[in-house]
Coordinates of N, CA, C and O in Angstrom, one line a residue:
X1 N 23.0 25.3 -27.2 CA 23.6 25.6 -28.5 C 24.0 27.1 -28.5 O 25.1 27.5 -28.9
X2 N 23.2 27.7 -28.1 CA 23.5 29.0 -28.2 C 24.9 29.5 -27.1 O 25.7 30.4 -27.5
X3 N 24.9 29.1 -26.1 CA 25.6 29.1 -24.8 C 26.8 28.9 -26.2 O 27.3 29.8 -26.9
X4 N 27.1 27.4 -26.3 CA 28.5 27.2 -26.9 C 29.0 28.0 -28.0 O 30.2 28.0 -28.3
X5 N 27.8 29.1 -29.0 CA 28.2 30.3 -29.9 C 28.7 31.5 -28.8 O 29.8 32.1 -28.9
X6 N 27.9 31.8 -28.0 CA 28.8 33.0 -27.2 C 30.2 32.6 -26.2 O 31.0 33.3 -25.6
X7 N 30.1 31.3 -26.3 CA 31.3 31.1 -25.7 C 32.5 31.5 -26.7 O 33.7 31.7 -26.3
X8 N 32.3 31.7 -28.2 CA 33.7 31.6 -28.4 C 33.6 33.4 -28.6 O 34.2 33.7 -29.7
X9 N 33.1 34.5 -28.1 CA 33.5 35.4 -28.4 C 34.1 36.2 -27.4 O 33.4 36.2 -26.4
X10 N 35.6 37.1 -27.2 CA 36.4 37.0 -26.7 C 36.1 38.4 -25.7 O 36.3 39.5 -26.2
X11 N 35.8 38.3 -25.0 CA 35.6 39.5 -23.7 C 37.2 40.0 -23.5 O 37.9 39.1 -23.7
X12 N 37.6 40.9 -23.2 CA 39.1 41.3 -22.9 C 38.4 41.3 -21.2 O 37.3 40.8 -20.9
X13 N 39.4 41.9 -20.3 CA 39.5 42.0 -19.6 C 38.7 43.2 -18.7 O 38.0 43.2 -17.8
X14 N 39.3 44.2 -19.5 CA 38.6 45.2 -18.9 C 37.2 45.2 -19.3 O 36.6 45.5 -18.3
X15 N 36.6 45.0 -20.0 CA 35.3 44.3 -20.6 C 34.2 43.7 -19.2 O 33.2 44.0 -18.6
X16 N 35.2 42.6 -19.2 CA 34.9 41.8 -17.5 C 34.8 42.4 -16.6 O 33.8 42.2 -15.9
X17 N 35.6 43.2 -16.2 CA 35.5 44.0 -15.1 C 34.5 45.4 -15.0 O 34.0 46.1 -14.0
X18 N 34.4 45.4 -16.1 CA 33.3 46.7 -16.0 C 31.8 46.0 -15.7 O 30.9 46.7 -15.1
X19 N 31.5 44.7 -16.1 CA 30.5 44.2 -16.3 C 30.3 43.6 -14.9 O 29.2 43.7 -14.4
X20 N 31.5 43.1 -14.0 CA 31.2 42.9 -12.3 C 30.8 44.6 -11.8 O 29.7 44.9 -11.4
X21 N 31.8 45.4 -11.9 CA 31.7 46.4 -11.6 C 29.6 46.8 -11.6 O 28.9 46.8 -10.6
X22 N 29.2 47.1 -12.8 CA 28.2 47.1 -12.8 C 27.1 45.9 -12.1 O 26.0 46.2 -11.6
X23 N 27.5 44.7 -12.2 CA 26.6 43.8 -11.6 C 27.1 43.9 -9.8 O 26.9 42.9 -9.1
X24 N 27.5 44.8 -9.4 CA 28.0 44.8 -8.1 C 26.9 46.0 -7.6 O 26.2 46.0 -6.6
X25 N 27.0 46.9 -8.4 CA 25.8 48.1 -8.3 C 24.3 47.7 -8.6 O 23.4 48.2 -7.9
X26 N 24.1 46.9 -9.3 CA 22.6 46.2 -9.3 C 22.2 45.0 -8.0 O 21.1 44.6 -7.7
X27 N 23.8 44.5 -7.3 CA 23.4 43.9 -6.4 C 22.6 44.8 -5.2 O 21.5 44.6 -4.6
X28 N 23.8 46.2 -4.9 CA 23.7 47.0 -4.2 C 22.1 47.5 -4.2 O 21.4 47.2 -3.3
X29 N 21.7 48.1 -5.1 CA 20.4 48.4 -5.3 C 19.2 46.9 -4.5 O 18.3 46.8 -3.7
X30 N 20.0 46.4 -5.2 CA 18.3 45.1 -4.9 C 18.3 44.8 -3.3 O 17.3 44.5 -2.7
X31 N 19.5 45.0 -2.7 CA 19.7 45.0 -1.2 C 19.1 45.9 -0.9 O 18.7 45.5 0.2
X32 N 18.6 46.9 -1.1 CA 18.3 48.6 -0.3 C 16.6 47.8 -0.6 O 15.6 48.0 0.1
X33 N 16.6 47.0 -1.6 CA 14.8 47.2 -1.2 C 14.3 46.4 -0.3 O 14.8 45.3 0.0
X34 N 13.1 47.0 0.2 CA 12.5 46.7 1.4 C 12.4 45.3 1.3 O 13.1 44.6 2.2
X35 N 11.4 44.2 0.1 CA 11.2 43.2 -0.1 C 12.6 42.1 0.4 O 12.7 41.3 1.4
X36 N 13.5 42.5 -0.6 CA 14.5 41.6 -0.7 C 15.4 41.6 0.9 O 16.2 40.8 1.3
X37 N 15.1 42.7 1.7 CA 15.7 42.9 2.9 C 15.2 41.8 3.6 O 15.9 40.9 4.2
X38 N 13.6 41.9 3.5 CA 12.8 41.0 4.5 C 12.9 39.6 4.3 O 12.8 38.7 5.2
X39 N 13.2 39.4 2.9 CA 13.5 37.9 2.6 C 14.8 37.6 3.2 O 14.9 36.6 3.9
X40 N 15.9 38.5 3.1 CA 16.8 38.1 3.8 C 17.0 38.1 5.3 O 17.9 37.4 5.8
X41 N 15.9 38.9 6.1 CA 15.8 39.0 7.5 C 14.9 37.2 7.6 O 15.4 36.5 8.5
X42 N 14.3 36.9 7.2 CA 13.3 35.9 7.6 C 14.4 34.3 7.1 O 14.6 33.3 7.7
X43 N 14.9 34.8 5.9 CA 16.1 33.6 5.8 C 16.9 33.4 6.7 O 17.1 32.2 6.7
X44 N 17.7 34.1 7.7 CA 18.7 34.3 8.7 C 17.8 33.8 9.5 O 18.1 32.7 9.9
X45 N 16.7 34.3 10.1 CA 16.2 33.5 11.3 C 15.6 32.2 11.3 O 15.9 31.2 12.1
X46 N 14.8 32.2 10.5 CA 14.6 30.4 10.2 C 15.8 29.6 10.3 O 15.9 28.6 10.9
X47 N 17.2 30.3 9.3 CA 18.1 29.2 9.3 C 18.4 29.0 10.9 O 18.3 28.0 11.6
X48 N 18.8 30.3 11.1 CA 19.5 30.2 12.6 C 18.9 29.3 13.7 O 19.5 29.1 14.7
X49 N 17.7 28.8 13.4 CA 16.9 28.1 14.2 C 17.3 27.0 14.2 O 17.1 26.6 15.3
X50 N 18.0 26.1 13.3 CA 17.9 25.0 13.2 C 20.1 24.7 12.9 O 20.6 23.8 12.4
X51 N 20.6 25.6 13.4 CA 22.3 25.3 13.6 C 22.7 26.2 14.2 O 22.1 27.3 14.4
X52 N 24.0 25.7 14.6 CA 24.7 26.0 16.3 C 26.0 26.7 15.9 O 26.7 27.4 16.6
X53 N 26.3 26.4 14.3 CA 27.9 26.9 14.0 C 28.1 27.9 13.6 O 27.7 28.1 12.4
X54 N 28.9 29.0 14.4 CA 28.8 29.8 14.3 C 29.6 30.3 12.5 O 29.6 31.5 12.1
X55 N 29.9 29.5 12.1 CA 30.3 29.9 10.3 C 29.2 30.4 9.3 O 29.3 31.1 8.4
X56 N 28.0 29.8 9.6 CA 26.9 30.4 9.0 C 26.0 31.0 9.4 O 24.8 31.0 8.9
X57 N 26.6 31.6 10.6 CA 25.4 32.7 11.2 C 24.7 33.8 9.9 O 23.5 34.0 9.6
X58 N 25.8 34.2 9.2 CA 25.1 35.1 8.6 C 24.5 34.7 6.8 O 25.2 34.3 5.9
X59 N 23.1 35.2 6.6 CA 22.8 34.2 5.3 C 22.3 35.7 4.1 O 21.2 36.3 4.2
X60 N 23.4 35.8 3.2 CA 23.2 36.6 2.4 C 22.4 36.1 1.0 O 22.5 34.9 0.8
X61 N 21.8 36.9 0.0 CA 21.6 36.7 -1.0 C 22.4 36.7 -2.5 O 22.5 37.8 -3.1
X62 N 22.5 36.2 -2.8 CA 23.6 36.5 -4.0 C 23.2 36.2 -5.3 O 23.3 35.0 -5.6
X63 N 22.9 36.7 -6.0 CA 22.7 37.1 -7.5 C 23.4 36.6 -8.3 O 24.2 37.5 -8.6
X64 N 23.6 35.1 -9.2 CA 24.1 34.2 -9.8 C 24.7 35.5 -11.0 O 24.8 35.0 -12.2
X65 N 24.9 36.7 -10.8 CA 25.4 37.0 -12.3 C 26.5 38.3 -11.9 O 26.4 39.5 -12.1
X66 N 27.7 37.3 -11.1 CA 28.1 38.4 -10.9 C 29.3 38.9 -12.1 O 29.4 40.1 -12.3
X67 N 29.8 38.2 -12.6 CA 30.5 38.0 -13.6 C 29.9 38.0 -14.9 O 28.7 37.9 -14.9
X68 N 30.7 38.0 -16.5 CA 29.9 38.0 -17.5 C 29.6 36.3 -18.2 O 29.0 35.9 -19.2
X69 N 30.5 35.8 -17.0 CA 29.9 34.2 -18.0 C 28.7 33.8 -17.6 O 27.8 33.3 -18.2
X70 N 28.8 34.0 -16.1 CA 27.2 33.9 -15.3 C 26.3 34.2 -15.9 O 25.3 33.4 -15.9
X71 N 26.3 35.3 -16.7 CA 25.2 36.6 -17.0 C 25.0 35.7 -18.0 O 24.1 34.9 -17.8
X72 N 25.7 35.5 -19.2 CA 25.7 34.8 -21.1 C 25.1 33.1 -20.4 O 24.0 32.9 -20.7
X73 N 25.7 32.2 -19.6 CA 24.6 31.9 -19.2 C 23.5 31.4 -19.3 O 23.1 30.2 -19.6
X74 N 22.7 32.8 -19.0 CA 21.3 32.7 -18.7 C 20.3 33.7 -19.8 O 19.1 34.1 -19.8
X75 N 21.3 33.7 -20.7 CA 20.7 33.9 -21.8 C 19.5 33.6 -22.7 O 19.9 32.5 -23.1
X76 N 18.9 33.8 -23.0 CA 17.6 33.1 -23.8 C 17.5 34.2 -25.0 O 17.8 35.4 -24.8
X77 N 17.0 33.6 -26.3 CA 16.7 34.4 -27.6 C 15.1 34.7 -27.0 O 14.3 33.9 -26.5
X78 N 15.1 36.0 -27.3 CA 13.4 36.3 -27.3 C 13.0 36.7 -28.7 O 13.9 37.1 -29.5
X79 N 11.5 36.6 -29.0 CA 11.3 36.9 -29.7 C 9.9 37.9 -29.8 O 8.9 37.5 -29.2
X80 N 9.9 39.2 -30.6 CA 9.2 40.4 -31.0 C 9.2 40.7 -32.1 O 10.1 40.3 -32.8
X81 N 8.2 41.5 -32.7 CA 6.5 41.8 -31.3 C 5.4 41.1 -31.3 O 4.8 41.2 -32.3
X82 N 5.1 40.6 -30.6 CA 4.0 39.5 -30.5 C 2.8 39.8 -30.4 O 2.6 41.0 -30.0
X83 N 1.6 39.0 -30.5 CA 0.3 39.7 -29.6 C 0.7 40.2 -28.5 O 0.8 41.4 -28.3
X84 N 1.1 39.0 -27.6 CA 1.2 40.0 -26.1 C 2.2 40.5 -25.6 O 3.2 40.0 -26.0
X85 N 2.3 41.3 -24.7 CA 2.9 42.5 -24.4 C 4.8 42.2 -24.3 O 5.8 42.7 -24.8
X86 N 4.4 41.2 -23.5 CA 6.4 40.3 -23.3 C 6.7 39.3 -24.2 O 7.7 38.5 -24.0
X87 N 6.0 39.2 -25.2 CA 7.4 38.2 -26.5 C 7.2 37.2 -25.7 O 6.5 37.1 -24.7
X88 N 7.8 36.6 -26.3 CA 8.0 34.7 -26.4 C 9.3 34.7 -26.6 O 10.0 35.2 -27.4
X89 N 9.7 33.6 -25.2 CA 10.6 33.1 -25.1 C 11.1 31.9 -25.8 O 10.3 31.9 -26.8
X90 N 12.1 30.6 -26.1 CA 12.4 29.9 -26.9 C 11.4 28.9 -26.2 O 10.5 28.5 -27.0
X91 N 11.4 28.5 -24.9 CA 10.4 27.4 -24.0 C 9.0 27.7 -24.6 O 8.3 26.9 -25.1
X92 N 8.8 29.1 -24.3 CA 7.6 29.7 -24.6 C 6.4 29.2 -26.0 O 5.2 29.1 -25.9
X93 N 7.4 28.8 -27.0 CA 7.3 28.4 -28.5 C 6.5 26.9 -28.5 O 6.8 26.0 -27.7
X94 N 5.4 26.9 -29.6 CA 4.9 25.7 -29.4 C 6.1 24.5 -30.0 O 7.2 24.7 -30.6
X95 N 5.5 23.2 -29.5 CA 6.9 22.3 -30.0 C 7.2 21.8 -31.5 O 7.9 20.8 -31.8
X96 N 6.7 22.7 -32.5 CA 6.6 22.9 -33.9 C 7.6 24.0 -34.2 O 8.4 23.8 -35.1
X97 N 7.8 25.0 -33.4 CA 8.9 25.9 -33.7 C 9.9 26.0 -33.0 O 11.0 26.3 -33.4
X98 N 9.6 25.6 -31.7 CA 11.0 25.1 -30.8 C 11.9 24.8 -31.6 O 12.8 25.5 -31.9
X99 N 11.7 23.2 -32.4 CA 12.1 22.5 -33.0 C 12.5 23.1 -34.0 O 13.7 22.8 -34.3
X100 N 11.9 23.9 -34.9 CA 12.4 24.9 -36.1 C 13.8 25.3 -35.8 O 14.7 25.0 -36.6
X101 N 13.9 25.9 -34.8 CA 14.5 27.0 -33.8 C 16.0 26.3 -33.8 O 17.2 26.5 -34.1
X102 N 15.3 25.5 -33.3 CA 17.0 24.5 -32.7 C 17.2 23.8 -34.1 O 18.4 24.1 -34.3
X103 N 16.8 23.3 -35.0 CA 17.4 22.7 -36.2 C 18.0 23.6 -37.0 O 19.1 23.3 -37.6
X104 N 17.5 24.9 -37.0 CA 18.3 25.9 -37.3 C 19.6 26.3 -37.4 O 20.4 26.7 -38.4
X105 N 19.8 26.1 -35.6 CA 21.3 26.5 -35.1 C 21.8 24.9 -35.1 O 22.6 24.8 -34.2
X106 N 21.7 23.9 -35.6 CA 22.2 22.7 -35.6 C 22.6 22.6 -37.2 O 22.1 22.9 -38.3
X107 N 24.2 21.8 -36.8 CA 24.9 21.5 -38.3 C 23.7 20.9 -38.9 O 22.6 20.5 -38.4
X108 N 24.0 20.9 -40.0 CA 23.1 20.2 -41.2 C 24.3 19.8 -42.2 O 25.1 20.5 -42.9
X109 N 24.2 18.3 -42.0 CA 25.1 17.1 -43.0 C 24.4 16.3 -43.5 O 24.8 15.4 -44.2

């Protein structure tokens, strides 16, 4: 529900592109760390173990958000401030307010 409200809000262009632009520099970063290096050194070798063609020799990681529809998405309402420290997510909600939640953003006829 929520997905189909930010769909109708209108991003221009340059909008878009500043938003790859930036999700291109957070890819950059997450590559440089050690962790994500190793995941991707141990990905490449395992795969390579098991095919001969040379089109997928090489196995990168890629970050489902590189654009801004990717990103909206994977959006979730959170909710603060809670007892604990990270809020509650919509999943997070017992199924008494889930249901609040979503009847909410649902027509009422």
């Amino acid at each position: 529900m929520l997905w189909r409200l930010i769909q109708r809000i209108n991003f221009d262009s340059s909008f878009k592109l500043e938003i790859s632009q930036k999700m291109q520099g957070v890819k950059e970063i997450l590559n440089k760390h050690q962790g994500v290096a190793q995941v991707k050194e141990i990905i490449g070798k395992t795969w390579n173990e098991y095919h001969a063609d040379s089109r997928y020799t090489d196995v990168d990681l890629h970050f489902n958000t590189q654009d801004i529809e990717s990103i909206l998405r994977k959006i979730d309402p959170f909710f603060s401030p809670t007892e604990i420290e990270n809020g509650y997510t919509v999943d997070s909600l017992g199924d008494g307010l889930r249901s609040l939640f979503y009847y909410h953003w649902s027509p009422h006829y």
